[in-house]
Coordinates of C-alpha atoms in Angstrom, one line a residue:
Chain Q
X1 CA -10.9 -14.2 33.8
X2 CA -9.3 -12.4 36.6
X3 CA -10.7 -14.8 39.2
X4 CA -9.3 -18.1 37.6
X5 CA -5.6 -16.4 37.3
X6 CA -5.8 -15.6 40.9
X7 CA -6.0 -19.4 41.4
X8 CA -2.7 -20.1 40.2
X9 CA -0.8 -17.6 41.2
X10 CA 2.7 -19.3 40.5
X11 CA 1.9 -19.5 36.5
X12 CA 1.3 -16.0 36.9
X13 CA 4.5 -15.4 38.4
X14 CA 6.5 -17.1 35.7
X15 CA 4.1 -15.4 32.8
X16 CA 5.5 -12.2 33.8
X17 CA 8.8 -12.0 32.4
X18 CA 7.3 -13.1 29.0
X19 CA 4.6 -10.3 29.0
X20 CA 7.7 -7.9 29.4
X21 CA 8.6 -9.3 26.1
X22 CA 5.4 -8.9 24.5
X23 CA 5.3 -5.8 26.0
X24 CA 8.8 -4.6 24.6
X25 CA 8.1 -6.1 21.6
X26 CA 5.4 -3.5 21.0
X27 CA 7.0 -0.9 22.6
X28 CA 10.4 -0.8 20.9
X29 CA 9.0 0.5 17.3
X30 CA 7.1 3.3 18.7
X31 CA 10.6 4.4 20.4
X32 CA 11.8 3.7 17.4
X33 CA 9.6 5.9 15.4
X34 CA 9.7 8.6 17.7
X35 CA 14.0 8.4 17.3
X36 CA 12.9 9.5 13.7
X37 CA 11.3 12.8 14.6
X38 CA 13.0 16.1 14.1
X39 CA 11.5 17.4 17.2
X40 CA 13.4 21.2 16.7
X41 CA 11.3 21.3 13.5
X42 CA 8.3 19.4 14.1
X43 CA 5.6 22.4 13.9
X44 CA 7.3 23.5 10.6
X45 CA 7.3 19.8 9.3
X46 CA 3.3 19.7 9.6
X47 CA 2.6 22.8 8.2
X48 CA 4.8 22.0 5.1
X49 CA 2.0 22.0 2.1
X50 CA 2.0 18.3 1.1
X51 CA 2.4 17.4 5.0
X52 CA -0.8 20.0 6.0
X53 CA -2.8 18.7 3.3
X54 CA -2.6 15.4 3.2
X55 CA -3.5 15.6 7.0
X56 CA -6.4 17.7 6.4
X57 CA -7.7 15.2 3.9
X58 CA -7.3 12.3 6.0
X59 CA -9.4 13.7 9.0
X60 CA -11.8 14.9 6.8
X61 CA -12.4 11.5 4.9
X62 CA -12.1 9.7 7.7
X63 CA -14.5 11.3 9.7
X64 CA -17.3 11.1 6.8
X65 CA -16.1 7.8 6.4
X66 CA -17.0 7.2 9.9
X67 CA -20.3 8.8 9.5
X68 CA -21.2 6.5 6.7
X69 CA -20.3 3.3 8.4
X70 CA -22.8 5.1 10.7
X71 CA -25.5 5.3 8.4
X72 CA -25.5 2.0 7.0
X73 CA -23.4 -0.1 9.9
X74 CA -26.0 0.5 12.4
X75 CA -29.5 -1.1 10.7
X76 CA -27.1 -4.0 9.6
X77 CA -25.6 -4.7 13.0
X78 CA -29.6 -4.3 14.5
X79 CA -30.7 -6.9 12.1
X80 CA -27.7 -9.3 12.5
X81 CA -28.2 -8.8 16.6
X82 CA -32.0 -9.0 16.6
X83 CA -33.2 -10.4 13.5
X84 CA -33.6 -14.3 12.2
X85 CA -33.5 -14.8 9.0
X86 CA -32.1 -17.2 6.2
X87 CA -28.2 -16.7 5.3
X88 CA -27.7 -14.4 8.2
X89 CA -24.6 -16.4 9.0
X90 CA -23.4 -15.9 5.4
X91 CA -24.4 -12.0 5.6
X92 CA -21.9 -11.7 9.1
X93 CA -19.0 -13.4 6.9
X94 CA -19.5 -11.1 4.6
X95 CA -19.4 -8.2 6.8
X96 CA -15.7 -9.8 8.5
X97 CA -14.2 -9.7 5.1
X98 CA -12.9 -6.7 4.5
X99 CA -11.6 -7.0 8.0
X100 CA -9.4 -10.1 6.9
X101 CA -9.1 -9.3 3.2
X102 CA -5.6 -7.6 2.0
X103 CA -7.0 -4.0 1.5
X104 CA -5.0 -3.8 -1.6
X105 CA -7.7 -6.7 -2.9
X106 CA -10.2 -4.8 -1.5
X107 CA -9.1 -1.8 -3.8
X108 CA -9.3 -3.8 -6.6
X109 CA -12.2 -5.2 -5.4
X110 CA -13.5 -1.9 -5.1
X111 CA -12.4 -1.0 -9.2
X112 CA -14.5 -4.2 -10.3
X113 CA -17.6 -2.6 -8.5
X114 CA -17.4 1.4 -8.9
X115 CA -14.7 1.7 -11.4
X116 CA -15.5 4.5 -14.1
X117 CA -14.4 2.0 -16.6
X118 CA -14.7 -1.6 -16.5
X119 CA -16.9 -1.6 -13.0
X120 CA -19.9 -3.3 -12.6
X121 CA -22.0 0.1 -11.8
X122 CA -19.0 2.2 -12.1
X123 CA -20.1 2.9 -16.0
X124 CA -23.6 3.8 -15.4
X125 CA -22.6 6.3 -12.3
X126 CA -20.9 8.1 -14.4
X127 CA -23.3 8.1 -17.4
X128 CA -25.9 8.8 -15.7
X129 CA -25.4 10.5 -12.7
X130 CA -21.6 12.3 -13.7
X131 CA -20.5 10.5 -10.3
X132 CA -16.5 9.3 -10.8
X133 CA -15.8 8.0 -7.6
X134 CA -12.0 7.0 -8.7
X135 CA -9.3 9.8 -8.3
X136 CA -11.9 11.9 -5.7
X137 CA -12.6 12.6 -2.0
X138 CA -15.9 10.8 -2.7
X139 CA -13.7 7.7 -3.8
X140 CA -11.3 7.8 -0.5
X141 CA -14.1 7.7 1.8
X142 CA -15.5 4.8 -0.3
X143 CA -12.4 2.7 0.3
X144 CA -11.8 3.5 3.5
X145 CA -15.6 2.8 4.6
X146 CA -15.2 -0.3 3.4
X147 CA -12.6 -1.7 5.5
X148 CA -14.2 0.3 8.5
X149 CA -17.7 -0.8 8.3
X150 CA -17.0 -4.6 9.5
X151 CA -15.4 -3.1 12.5
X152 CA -18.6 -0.9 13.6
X153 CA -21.0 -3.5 12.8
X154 CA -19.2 -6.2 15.2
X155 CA -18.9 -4.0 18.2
X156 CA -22.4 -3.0 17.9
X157 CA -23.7 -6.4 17.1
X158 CA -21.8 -7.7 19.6
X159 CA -23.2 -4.8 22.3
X160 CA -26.5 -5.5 21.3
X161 CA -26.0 -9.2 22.0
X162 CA -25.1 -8.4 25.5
X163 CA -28.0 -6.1 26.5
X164 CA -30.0 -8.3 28.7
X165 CA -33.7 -7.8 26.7
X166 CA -35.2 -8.0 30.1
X167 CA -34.3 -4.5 31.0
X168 CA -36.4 -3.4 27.3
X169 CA -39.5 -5.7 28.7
X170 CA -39.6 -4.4 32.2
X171 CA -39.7 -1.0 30.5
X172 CA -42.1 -1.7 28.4
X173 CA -44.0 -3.3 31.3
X174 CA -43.6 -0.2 33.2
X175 CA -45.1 2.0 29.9
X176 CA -42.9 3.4 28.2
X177 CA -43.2 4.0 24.6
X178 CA -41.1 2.1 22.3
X179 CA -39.2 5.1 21.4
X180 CA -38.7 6.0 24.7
X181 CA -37.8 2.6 25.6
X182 CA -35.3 2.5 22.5
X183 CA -33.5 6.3 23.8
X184 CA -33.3 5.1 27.6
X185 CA -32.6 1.7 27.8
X186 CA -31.5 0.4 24.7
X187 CA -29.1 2.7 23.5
X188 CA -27.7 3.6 26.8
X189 CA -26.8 0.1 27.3
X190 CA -25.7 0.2 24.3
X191 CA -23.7 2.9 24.1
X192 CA -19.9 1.9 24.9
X193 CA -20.0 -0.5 22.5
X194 CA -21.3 1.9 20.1
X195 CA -18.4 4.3 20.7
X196 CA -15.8 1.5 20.7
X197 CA -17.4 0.6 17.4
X198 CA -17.2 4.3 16.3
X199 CA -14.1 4.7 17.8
X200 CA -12.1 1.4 16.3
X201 CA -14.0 2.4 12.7
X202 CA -12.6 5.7 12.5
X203 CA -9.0 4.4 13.5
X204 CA -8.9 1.9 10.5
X205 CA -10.5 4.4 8.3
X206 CA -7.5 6.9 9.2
X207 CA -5.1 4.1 9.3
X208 CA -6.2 3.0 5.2
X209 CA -3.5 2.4 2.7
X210 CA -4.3 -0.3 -0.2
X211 CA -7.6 -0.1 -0.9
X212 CA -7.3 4.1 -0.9
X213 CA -3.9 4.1 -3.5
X214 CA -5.3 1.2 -5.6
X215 CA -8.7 2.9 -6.1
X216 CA -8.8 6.3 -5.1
X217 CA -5.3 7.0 -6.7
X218 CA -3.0 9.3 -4.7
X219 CA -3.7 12.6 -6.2
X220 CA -1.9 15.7 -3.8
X221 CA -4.4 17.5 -2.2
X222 CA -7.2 15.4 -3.7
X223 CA -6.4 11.8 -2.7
X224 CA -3.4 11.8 -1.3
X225 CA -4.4 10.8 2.6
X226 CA -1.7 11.0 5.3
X227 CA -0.7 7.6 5.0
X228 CA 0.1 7.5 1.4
X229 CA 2.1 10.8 1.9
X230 CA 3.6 9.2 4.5
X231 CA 4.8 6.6 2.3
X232 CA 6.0 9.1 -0.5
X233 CA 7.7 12.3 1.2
X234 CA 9.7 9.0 2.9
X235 CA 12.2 9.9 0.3
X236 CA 11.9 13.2 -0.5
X237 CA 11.4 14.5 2.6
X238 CA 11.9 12.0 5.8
X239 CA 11.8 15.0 8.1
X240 CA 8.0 15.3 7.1
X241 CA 7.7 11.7 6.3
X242 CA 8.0 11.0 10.4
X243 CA 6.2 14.2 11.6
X244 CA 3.3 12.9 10.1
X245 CA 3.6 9.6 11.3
X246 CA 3.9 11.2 14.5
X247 CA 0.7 12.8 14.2
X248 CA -1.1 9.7 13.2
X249 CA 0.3 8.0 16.3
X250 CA -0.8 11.2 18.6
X251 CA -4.4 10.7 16.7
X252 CA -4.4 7.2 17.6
X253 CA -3.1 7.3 21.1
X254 CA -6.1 10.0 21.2
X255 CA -8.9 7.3 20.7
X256 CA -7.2 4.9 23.0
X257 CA -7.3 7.3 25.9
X258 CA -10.1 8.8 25.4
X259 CA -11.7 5.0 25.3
X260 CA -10.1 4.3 28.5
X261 CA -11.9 1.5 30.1
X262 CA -14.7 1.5 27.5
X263 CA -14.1 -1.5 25.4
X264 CA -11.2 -4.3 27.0
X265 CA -12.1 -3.4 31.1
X266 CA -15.2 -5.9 30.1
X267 CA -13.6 -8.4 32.3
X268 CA -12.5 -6.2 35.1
Chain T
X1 CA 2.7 -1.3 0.2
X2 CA 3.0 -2.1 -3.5
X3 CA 7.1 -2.3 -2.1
X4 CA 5.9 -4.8 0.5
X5 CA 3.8 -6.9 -2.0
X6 CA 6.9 -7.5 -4.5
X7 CA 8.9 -8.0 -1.6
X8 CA 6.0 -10.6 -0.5
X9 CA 5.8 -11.9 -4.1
X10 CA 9.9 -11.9 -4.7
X11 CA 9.7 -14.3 -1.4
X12 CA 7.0 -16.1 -2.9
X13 CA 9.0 -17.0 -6.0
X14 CA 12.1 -18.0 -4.1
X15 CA 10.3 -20.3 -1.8
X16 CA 8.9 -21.9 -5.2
X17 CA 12.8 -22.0 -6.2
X18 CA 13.8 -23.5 -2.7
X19 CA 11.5 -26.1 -3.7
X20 CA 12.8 -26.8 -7.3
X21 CA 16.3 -26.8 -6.1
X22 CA 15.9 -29.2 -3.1
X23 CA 14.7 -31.5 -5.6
X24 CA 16.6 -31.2 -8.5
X25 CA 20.1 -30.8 -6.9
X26 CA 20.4 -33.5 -3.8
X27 CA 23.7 -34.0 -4.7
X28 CA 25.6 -30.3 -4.8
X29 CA 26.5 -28.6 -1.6
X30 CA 24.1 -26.2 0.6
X31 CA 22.2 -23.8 -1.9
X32 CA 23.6 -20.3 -2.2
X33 CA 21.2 -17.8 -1.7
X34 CA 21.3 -14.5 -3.9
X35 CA 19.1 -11.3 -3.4
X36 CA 18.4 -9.0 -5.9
X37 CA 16.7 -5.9 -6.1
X38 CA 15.5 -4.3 -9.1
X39 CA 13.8 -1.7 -10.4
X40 CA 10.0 -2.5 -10.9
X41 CA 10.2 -1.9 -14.8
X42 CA 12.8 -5.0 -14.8
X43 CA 9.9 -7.7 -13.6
X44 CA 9.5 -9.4 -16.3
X45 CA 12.7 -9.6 -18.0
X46 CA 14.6 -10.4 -14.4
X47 CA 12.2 -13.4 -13.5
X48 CA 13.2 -14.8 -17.0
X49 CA 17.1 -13.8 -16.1
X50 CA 17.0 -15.1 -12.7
X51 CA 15.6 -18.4 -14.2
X52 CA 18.2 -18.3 -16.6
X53 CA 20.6 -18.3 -14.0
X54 CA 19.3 -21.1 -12.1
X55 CA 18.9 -23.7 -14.9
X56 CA 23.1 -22.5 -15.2
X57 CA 23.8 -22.3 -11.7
X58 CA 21.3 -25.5 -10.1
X59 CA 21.1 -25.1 -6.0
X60 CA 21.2 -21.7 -6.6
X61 CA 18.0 -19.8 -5.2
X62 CA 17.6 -16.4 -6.1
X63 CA 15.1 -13.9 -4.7
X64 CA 13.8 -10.9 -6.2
X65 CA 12.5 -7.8 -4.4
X66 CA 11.1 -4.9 -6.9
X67 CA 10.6 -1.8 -6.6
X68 CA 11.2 2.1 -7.3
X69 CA 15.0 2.3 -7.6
X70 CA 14.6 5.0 -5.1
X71 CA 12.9 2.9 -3.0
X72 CA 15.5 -0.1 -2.9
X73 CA 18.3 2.5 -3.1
X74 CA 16.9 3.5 0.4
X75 CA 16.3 -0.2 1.9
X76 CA 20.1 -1.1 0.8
X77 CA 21.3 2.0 2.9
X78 CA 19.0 1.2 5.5
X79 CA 21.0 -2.4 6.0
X80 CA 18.8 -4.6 3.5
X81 CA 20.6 -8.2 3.0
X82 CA 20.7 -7.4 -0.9
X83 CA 23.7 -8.9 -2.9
X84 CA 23.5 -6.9 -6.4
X85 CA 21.2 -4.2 -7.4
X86 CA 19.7 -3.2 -10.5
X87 CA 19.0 0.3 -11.1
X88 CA 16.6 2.2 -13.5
X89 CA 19.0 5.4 -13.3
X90 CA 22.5 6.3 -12.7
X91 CA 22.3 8.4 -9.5
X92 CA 20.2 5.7 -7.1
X93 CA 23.8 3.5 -8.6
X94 CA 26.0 7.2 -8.1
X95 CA 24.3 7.2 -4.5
X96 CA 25.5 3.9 -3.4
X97 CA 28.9 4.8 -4.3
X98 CA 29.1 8.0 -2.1
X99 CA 27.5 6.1 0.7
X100 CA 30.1 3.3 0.2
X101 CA 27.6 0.0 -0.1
X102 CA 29.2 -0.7 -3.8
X103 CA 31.0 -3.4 -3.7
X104 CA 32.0 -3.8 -7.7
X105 CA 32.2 -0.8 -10.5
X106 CA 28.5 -0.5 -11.9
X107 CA 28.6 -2.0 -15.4
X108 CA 25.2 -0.9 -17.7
X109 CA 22.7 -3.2 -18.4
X110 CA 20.3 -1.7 -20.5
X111 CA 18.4 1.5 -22.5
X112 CA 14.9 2.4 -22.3
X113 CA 12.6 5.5 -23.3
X114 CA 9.3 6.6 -22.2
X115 CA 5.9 6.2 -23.8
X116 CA 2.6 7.2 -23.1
X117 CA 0.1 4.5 -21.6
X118 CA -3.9 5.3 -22.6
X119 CA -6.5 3.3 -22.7
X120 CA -7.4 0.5 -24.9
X121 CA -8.6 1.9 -28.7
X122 CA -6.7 5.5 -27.3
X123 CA -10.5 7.4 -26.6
X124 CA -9.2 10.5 -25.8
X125 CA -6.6 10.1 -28.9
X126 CA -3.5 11.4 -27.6
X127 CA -0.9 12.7 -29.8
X128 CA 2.1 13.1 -27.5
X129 CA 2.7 15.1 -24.0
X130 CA 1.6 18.1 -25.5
X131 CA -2.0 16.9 -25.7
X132 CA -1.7 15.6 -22.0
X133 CA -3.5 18.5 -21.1
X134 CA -6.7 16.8 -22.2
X135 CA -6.5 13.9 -19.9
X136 CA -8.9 14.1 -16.9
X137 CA -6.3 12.2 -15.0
X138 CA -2.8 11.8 -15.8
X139 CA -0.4 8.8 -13.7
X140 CA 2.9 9.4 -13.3
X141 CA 5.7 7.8 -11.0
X142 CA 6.1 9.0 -7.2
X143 CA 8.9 12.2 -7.5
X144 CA 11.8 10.7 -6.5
X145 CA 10.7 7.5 -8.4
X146 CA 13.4 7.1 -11.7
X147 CA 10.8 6.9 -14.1
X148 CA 8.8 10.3 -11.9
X149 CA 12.1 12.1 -12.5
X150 CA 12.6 11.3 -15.9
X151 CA 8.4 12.1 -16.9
X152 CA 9.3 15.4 -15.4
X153 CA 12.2 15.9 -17.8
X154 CA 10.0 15.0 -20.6
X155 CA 7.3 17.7 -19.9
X156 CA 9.8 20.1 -19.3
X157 CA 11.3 19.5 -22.9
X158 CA 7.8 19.1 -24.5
X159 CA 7.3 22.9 -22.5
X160 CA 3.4 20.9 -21.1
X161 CA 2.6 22.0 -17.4
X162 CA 0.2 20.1 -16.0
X163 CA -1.9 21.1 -12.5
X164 CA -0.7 19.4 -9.3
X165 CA -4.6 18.4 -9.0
X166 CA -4.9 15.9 -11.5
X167 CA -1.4 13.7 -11.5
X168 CA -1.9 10.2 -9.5
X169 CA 1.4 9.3 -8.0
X170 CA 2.1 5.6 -8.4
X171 CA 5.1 4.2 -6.1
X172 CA 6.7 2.4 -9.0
X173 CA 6.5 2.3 -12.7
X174 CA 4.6 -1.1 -12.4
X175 CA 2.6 0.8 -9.8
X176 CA 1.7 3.8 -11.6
X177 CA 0.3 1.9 -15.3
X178 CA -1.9 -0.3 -13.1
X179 CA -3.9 2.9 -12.8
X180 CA -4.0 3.5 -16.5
X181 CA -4.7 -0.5 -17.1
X182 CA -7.0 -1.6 -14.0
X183 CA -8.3 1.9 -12.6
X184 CA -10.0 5.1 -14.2
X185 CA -6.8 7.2 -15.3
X186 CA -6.8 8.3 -18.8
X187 CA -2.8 8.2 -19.5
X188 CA 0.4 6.8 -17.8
X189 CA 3.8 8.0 -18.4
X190 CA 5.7 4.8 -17.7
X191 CA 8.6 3.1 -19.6
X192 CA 8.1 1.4 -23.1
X193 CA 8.8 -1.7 -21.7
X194 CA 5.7 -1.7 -18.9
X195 CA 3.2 -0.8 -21.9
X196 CA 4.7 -4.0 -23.8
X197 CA 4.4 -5.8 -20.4
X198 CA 0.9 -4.6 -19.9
X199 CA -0.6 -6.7 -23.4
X200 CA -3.5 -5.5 -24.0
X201 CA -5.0 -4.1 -21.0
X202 CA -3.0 -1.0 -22.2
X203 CA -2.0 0.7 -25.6
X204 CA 1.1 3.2 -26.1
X205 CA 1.7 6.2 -27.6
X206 CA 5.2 7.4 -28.9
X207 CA 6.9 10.2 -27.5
X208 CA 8.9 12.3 -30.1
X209 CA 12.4 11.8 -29.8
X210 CA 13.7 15.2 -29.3
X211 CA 11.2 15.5 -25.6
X212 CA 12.1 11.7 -24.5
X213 CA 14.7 10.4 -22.5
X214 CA 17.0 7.7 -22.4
X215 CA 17.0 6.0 -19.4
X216 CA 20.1 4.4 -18.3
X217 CA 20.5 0.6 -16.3
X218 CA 23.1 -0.4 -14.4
X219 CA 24.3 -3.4 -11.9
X220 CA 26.6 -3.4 -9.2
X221 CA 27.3 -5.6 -7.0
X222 CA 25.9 -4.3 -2.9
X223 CA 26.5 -7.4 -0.2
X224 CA 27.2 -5.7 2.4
X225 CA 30.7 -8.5 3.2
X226 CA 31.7 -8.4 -0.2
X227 CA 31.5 -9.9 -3.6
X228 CA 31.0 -13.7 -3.8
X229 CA 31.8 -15.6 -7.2
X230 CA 28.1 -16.4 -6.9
X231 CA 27.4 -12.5 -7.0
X232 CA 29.9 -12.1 -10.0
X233 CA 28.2 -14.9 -11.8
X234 CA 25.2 -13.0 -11.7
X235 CA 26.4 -9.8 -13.0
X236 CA 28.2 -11.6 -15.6
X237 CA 25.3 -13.7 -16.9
X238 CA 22.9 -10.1 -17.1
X239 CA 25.6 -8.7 -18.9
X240 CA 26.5 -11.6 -21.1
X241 CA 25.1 -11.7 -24.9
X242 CA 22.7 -14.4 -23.1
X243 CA 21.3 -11.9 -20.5
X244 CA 21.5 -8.9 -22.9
X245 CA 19.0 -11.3 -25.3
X246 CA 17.0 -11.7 -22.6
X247 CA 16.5 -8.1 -21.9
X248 CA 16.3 -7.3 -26.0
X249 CA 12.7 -10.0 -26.2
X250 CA 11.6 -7.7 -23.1
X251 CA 11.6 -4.2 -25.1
X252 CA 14.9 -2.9 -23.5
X253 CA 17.6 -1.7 -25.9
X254 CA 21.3 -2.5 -25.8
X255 CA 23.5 -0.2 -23.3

């Protein structure tokens, strides 16, 4: 990539003005957003109950959401990566869904299936387990896995695609045990893709809007996530409305830096 | 995001109306484009008004953005291109007026009271607010929200406090009975109008009198260069026995 734009070094010169613009384009609403804060009473803003809460909730949830995508991303992406077998093309568009689907639809979506009333298994959770997954913590991470997962299992599909399975057979040449081969070759390889995966996963998870309001409800201190407050002390109270915002940005920037070079340097 | 989608769905049905006007008026002049916001109860009855109004007024496209009258209130002050506005309340209306965007003396539109939305067959058989307090999970509109401001009034009168841990804040009245009618809450607090709306999916149950409110609609008239005839026309035809029978088939009562 960086090779071929060296050879035409006059496109790149007249590409540069419209970068700026790209550039500006994406910079000028974060300015924006940051013109909103009340920076005198910023500290004050966060700690204001609904504000606190809602931002406690969402790391929370978005952290075990994380850890679930974990659990059951990681076999998935392995199988997808290393596995033939029949309709795996039809289980990858399955996994991009979520990605593309409007996750207000995926709320919905999300009703059909787990709903306490009128879901497919929602019913029998809560007959026979006493699981309601609607209007609880255990419902937000459910939504917001759901629209993270896809992002985990491509980055780690895609990781596992680009290990080179050489290095696994020399080690296995050389004796080691397939454990040991797996600890200290694969998943070293594998790992910035893993923590991309992770990383881009927990983002969207703490980002989630419409599938979390349309199926986990936006109960105060129970479901109410930063976003949605976000969305509702807008109103109310804009002060705390962009504080929170704020945060979410300072959270995000977080992953960004401290992914620096792990996951778009590929080509460097 | 349930803002964004009417807004998405209001665009929807005025491209549809772009459509239908290119081809049924060739001959009159460029199409006049009118943008209306109103509140989120009003869907139904304003799609039937704003169709009204373009059989009456062909070339004439008009968009509809819904939402909480909070909600729009802030989007007109925040510089929205919206030419009249329809409010669930007098003070998003009284708002406008101190923040000078009112371009023409509100006029009322409509009356409409509260109602309790359960479940299909009532399971939990609800009485009234004061048996609210059995509900497992009890929707009511965001705070600001109209219809959240008037529920509020309601349990206050009806003397029921409910804990902050079970009420599911919908962003609109539309919104908040979609919990009720699609998702796992046991009651809504919404307008009668939304649990007529709803069919089936929902039932209601009657507040008594003496705890409801009567919630007030009004127009005016917001475009932010002034009135147009157009604009005029509209307010006139909401507000005209035709418009006022429109809203009457829709559950709202007179003004």
């Amino acid at each position: 990539m960086a090779r071929s734009v060296r050879h035409s070094p006059r496109l790149l010169r007249s590409l540069l003005p419209l970068s700026l613009l790209a550039v500006l384009f994406l910079a000028l609403p974060l300015v924006g957003l940051l013109q909103g804060v009340r920076w005198t009473s910023l500290l004050s803003d966060l700690a204001a109950p609904q504000a606190r809460e809602a931002l406690g909730l969402s790391l929370l949830s978005s952290l075990l959401a994380t850890a679930l995508a974990l659990l059951l991303g990681l076999p998935l992406a392995w199988s997808l990566a290393r596995e033939r077998f029949p309709g795996r093309e039809l289980v990858r568009a399955l996994v991009i869904l979520p990605m593309v689907l409007p996750p207000v639809v995926g709320g919905l979506a999300l009703l059909g299936a787990y709903g306490r009333s009128g879901g497919l298994i929602g019913g029998w959770l809560h007959q026979a387990l006493g699981v309601q997954l609607t209007f609880s913590l255990a419902g937000v991470v459910v939504a917001q896995t759901f629209v993270a997962l896809p992002f985990l299992v491509l980055a780690v599909e895609g990781g596992l695609r680009g290990i080179d399975p050489r290095y696994e057979q020399a080690a296995a040449t050389l004796g080691a045990a397939p454990l040991a081969c797996f600890l200290r070759v694969t998943l070293r390889l594998l790992l910035p893709s893993l923590a991309a995966g992770t990383a881009l996963a927990w983002a969207r998870a703490l980002g989630e809007f419409g599938a979390t309001i349309t199926f986990a409800g936006n109960i105060e201190g129970r479901t109410q996530t930063a976003p949605l407050a976000v969305y509702l002390l807008l109103e109310s109270q804009p002060a705390a409305a962009y504080a929170l915002s704020f945060a979410l940005v300072l959270l995000s920037l977080a992953v960004i830096i401290g992914l620096r070079g792990r996951w778009w340097s590929l080509g460097r | 995001m349930l803002v964004f989608t009417a807004i998405a769905t209001g665009t929807a049905t005025a491209t549809a109306a772009t459509t239908a006007a290119t081809t049924s008026s060739s001959s009159t002049a460029a199409s006049e484009v009118l943008t209306v916001s109103a509140a989120a109860s009003l869907t139904g009855a304003f799609r039937e008004l704003a169709a009204d109004f373009r059989r009456r007024h062909p070339g004439t496209v008009v968009r509809l953005n819904l939402g909480a009258s909070s909600s729009l209130l802030r989007q007109i002050q925040a510089g929205a291109p919206v030419d009249v506005f329809a409010a669930a309340d007098r003070t998003s209306i009284e708002a406008l007026r101190s923040s000078g965007h009112l371009r023409s003396q509100p006029l009322p539109l409509a009356r409409n009271r509260l109602q309790i939305a359960v479940k299909p067959g009532n399971p939990l058989r609800l009485r009234g607010l004061a048996d609210l307090g059995r509900a497992p999970v009890l929707a009511l509109c965001g705070a600001t929200a109209p219809c959240g401001r008037y529920a509020a009034t309601a349990l206050q009168r009806a003397g029921v406090r409910l804990e902050r841990s079970r009420l599911s804040r919908g962003t609109d009245a539309r919104a908040t009975l979609l919990a009720v009618s699609r998702g796992d809450a046991d009651a809504a607090i919404v307008y009668a109008t939304d649990v007529r709306a709803a069919g089936r999916a929902v039932q209601g149950v009657e507040i008594a009198a003496a705890q409801n409110i009567s919630a007030w609609y009004g127009l005016a008239i917001v475009r932010a260069g002034g009135a147009r005839p157009i604009d005029r026309a509209f307010v006139d035809h909401a507000t005209s026995a035709r418009g006022q029978a429109i809203l009457r088939r829709h559950g709202f009562a007179a003004p």
